[in-house]
mmCIF file of C-alpha atoms and ligand atoms in Angstrom:
data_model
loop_
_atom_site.group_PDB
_atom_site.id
_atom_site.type_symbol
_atom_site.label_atom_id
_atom_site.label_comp_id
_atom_site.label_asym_id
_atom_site.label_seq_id
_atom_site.Cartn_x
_atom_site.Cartn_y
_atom_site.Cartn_z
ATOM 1 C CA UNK M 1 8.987 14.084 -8.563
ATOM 2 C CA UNK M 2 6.509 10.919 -8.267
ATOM 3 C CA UNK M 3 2.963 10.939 -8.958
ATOM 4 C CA UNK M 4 0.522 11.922 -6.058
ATOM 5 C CA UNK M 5 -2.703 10.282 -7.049
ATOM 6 C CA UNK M 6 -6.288 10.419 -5.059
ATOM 7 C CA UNK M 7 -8.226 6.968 -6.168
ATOM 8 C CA UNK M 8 -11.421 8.415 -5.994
ATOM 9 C CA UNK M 9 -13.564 5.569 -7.734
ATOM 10 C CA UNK M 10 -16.806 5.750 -6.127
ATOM 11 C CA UNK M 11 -16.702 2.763 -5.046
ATOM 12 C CA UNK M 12 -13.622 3.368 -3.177
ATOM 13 C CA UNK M 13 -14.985 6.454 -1.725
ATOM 14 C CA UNK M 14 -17.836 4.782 -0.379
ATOM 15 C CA UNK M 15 -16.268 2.188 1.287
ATOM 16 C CA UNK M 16 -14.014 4.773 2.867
ATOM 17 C CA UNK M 17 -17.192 6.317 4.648
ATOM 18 C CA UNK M 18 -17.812 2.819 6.385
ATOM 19 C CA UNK M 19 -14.198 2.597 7.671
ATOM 20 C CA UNK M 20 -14.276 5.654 9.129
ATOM 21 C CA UNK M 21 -17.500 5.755 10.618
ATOM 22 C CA UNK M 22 -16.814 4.257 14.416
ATOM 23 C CA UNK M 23 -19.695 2.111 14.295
ATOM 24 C CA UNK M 24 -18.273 0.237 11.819
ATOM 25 C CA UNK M 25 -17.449 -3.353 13.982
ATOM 26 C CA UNK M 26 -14.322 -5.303 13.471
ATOM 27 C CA UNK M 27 -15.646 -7.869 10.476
ATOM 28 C CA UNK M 28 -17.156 -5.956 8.883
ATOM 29 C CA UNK M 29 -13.878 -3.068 8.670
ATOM 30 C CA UNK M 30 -12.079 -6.144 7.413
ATOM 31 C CA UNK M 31 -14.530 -7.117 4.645
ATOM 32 C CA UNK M 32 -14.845 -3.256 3.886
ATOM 33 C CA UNK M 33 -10.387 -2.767 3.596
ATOM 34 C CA UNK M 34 -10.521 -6.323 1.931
ATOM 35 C CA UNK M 35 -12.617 -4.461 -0.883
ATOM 36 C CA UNK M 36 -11.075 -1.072 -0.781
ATOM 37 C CA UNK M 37 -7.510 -2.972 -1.639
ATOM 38 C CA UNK M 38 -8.644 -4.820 -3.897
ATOM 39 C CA UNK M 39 -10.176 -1.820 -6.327
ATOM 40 C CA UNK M 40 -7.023 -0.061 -5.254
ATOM 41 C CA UNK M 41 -4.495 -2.914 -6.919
ATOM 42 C CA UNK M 42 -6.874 -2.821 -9.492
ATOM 43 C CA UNK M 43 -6.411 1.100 -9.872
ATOM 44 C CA UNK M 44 -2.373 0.849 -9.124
ATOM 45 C CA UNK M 45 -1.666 -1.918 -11.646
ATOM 46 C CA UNK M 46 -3.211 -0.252 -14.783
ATOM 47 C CA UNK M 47 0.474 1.144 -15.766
ATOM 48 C CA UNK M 48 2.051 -2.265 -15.940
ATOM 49 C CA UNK M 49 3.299 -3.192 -19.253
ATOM 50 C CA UNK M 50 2.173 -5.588 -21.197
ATOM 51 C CA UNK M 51 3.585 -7.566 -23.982
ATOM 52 C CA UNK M 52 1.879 -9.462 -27.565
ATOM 53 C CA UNK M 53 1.416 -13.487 -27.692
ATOM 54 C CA UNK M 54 -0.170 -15.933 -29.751
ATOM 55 C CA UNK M 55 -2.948 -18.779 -28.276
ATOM 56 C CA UNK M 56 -5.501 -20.382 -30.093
ATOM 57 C CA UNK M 57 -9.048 -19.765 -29.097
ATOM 58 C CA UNK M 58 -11.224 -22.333 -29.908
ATOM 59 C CA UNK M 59 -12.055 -20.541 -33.318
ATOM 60 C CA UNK M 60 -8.092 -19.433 -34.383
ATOM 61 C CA UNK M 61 -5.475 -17.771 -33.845
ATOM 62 C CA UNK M 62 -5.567 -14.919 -31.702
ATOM 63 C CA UNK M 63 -3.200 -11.959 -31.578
ATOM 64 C CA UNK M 64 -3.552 -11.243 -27.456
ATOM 65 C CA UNK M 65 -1.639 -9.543 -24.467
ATOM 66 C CA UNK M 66 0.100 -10.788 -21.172
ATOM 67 C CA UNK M 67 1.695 -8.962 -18.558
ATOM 68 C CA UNK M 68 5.464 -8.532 -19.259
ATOM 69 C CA UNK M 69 8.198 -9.857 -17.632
ATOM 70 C CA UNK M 70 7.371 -7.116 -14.361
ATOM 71 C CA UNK M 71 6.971 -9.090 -11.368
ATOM 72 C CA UNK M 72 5.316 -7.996 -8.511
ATOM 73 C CA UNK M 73 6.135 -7.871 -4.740
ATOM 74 C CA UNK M 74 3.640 -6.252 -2.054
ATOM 75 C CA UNK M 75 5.549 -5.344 0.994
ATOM 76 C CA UNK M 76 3.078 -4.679 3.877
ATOM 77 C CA UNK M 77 4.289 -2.562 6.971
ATOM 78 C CA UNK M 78 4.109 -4.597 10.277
ATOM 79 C CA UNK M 79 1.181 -4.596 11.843
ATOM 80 C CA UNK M 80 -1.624 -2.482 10.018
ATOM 81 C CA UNK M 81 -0.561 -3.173 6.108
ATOM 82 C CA UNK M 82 -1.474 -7.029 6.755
ATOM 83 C CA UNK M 83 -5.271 -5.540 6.616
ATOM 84 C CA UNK M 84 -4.828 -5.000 3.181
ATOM 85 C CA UNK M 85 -2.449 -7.539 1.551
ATOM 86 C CA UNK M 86 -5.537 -10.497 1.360
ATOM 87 C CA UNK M 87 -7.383 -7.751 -0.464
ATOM 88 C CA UNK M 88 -4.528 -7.048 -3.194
ATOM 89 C CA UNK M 89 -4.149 -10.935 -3.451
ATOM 90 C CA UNK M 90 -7.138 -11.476 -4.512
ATOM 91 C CA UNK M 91 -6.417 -9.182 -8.102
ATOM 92 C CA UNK M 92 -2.343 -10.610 -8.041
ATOM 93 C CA UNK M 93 -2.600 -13.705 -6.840
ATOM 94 C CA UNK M 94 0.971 -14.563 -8.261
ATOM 95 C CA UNK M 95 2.699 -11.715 -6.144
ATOM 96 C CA UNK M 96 5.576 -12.075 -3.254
ATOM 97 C CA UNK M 97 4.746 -10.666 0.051
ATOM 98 C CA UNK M 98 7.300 -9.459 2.029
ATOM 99 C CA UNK M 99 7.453 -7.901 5.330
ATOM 100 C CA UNK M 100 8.966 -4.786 7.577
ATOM 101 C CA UNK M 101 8.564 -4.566 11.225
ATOM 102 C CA UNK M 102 10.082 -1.186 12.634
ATOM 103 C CA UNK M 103 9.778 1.112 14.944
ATOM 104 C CA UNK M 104 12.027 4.195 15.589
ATOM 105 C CA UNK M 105 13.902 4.075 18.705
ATOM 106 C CA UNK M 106 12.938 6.734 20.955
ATOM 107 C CA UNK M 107 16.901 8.180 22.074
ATOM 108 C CA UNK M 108 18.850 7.829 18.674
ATOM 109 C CA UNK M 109 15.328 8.805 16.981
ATOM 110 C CA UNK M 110 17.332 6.016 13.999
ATOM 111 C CA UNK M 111 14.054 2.732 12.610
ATOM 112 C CA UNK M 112 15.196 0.196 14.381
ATOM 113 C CA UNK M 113 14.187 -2.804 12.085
ATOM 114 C CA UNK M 114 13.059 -5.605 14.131
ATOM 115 C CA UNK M 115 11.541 -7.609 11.394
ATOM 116 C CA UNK M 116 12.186 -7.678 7.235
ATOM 117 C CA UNK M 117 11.772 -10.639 5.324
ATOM 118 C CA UNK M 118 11.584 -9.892 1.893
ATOM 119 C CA UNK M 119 11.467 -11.898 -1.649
ATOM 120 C CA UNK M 120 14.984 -12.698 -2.920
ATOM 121 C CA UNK M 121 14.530 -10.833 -6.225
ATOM 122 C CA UNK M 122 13.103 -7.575 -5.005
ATOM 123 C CA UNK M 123 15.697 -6.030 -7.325
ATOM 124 C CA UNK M 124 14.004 -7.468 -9.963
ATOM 125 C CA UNK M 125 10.390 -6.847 -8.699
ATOM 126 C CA UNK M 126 7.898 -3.828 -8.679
ATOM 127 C CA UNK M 127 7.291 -2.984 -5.552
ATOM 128 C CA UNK M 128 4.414 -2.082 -3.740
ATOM 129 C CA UNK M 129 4.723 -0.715 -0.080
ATOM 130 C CA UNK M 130 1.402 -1.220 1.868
ATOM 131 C CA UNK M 131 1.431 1.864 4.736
ATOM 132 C CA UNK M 132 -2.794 2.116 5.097
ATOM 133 C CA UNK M 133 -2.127 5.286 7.519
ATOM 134 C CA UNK M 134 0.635 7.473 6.145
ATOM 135 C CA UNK M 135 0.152 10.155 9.350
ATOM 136 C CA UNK M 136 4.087 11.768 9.792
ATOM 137 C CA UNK M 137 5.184 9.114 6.882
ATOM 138 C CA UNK M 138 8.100 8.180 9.403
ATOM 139 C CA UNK M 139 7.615 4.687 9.196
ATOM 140 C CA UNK M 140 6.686 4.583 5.464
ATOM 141 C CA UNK M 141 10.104 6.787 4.863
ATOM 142 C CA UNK M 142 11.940 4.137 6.816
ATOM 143 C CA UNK M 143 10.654 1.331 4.759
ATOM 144 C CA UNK M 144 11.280 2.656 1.506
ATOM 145 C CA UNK M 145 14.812 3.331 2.558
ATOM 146 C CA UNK M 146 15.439 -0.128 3.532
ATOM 147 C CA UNK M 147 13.913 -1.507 0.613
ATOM 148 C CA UNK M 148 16.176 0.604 -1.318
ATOM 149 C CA UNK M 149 19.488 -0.527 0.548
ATOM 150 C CA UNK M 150 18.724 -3.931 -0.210
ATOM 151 C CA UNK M 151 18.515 -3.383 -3.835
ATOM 152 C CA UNK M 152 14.756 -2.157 -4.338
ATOM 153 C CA UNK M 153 14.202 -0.003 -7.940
ATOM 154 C CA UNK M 154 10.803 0.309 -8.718
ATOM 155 C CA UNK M 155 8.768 1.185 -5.569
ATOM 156 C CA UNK M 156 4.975 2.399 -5.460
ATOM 157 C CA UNK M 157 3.064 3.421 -1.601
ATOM 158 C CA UNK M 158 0.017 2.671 -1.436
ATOM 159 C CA UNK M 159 -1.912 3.946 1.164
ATOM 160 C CA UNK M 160 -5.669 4.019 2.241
ATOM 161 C CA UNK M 161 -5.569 7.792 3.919
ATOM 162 C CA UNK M 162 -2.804 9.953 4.155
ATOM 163 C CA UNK M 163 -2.272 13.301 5.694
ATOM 164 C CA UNK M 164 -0.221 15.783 3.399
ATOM 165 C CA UNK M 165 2.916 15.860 6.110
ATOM 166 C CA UNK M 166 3.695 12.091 5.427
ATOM 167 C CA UNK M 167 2.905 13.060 1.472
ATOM 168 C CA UNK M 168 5.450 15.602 1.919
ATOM 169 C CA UNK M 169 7.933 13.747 3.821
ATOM 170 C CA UNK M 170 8.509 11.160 0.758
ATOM 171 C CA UNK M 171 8.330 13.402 -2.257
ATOM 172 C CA UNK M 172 11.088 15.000 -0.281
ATOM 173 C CA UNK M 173 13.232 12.102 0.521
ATOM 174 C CA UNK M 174 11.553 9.526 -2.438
ATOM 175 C CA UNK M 175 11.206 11.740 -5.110
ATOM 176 C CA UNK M 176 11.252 8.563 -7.451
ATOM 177 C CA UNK M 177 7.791 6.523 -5.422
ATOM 178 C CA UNK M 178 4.758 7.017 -6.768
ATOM 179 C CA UNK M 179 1.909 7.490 -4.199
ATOM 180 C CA UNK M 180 -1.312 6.482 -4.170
ATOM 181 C CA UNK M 181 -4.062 7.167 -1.704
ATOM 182 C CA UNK M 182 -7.805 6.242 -0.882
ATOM 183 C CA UNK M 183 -8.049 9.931 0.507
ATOM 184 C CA UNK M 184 -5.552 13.090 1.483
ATOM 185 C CA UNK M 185 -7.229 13.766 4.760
ATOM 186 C CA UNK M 186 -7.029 17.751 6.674
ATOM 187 C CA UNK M 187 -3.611 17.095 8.767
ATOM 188 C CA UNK M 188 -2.476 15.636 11.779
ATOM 189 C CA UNK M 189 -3.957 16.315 15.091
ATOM 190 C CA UNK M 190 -1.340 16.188 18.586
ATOM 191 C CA UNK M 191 -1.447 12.707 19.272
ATOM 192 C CA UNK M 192 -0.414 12.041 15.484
ATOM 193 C CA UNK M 193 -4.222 10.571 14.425
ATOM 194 C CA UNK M 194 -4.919 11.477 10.634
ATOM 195 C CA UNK M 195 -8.018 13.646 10.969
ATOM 196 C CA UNK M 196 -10.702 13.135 10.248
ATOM 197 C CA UNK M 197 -8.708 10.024 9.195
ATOM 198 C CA UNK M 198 -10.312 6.635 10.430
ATOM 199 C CA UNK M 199 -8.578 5.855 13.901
ATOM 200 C CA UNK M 200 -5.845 3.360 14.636
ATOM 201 C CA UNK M 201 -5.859 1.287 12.027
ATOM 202 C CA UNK M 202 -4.137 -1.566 13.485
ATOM 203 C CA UNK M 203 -6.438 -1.662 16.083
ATOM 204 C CA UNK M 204 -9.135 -1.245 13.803
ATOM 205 C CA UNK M 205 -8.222 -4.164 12.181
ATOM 206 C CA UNK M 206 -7.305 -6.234 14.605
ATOM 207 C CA UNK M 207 -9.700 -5.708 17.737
ATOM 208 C CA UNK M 208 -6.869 -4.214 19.937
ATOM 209 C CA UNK M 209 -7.164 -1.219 22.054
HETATM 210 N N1 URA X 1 -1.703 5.355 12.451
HETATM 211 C C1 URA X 1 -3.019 5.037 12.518
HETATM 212 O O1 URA X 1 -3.371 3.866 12.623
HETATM 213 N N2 URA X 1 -3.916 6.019 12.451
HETATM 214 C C2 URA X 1 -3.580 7.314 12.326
HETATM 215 O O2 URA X 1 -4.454 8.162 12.257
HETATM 216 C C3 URA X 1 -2.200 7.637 12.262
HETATM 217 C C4 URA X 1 -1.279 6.641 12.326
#
């Protein structure tokens, strides 16, 4: 079974409260996810192995540490992940962003993918799937199961709230993706909103309605 794990860094957790809070206006949400995704790389990427080198400081030799050969690819999901790939950027600048658009059609209840572009190497890559609302974890689940036909091994979710039927949903069917969350919220409520969760985030994010 993958890891489950609540980044509660304070910092985090106060940023949270300003996302959710409705009064929070459109820039400054995006300044506030910006942050929040950026000390959440920081908190996802402490795992990755590292390997011994040689450079020479200015004084000698110096025994030091680089990240091994793991590369990294951050695959947001179409529309509301975009809010928080600038964020990650900022901490791995180096990473490959791919993309999934899909939405499950409504009679064969099958994700209908109507747009993945994705790094050639994902194979090779560590993936990082960027769902900021995992509510019934459909489209999350759908994702990681494309991913994984075309080749994907190593794949983390990250996710900004989360509401324990979508954590369910892929420790069922992704037993091998590690999760990691800015907050489990209570549940879902009958329109499928997280709650207390933070509201569509898309919309949120992008001055829709
Ligand atoms: N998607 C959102 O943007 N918000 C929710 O609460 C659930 C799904």
């Amino acid at each position: 079974m993958g890891k489950v794990v609540v980044l509660d860094h304070p910092l985090i957790q106060h940023k949270l409260t300003y996302i959710r809070d409705k009064n929070t206006g459109t820039k400054e949400l995006r300044e506030l996810v910006d942050e929040v995704a950026m000390l959440m790389a920081f908190e996802i990427t402490r795992d990755l192995p590292l390997t011994d080198i040689t450079v020479e400081t200015p004084i000698q030799q110096a025994k030091t540490k680089v990240l091994a050969g793991k590369k990294i690819g951050l695959i947001p999901i179409l529309r509301a992940g975009l809010g928080m790939v600038d964020g990650m950027l900022n901490l791995i600048p180096a990473a490959k962003v791919g993309h999934v658009g899909l939405y499950r059609d409504p009679e064969t209840l099958k994700p209908v993918e109507y747009y993945i572009k994705l790094p050639s190497d994902i194979s090779e890559r560590e993936l990082i799937v960027i769902d900021p609302m995992l509510a019934t974890g459909g489209s999350a689940n759908d994702a990681i199961e494309s991913l994984k036909k075309r080749g994907a091994k190593k794949i983390r979710l990250m996710c900004l709230v989360a509401a324990p039927e979508g954590v369910e949903l892929i420790e069922k069917n992704h037993p091998d993706v590690d999760i990691y969350l800015g907050a489990l919220d209570e549940g879902l409520n009958d329109h499928g909103y997280i709650v207390p969760g933070i509201g569509d985030a898309g919309d949120r994010l992008f001055g829709t309605k």
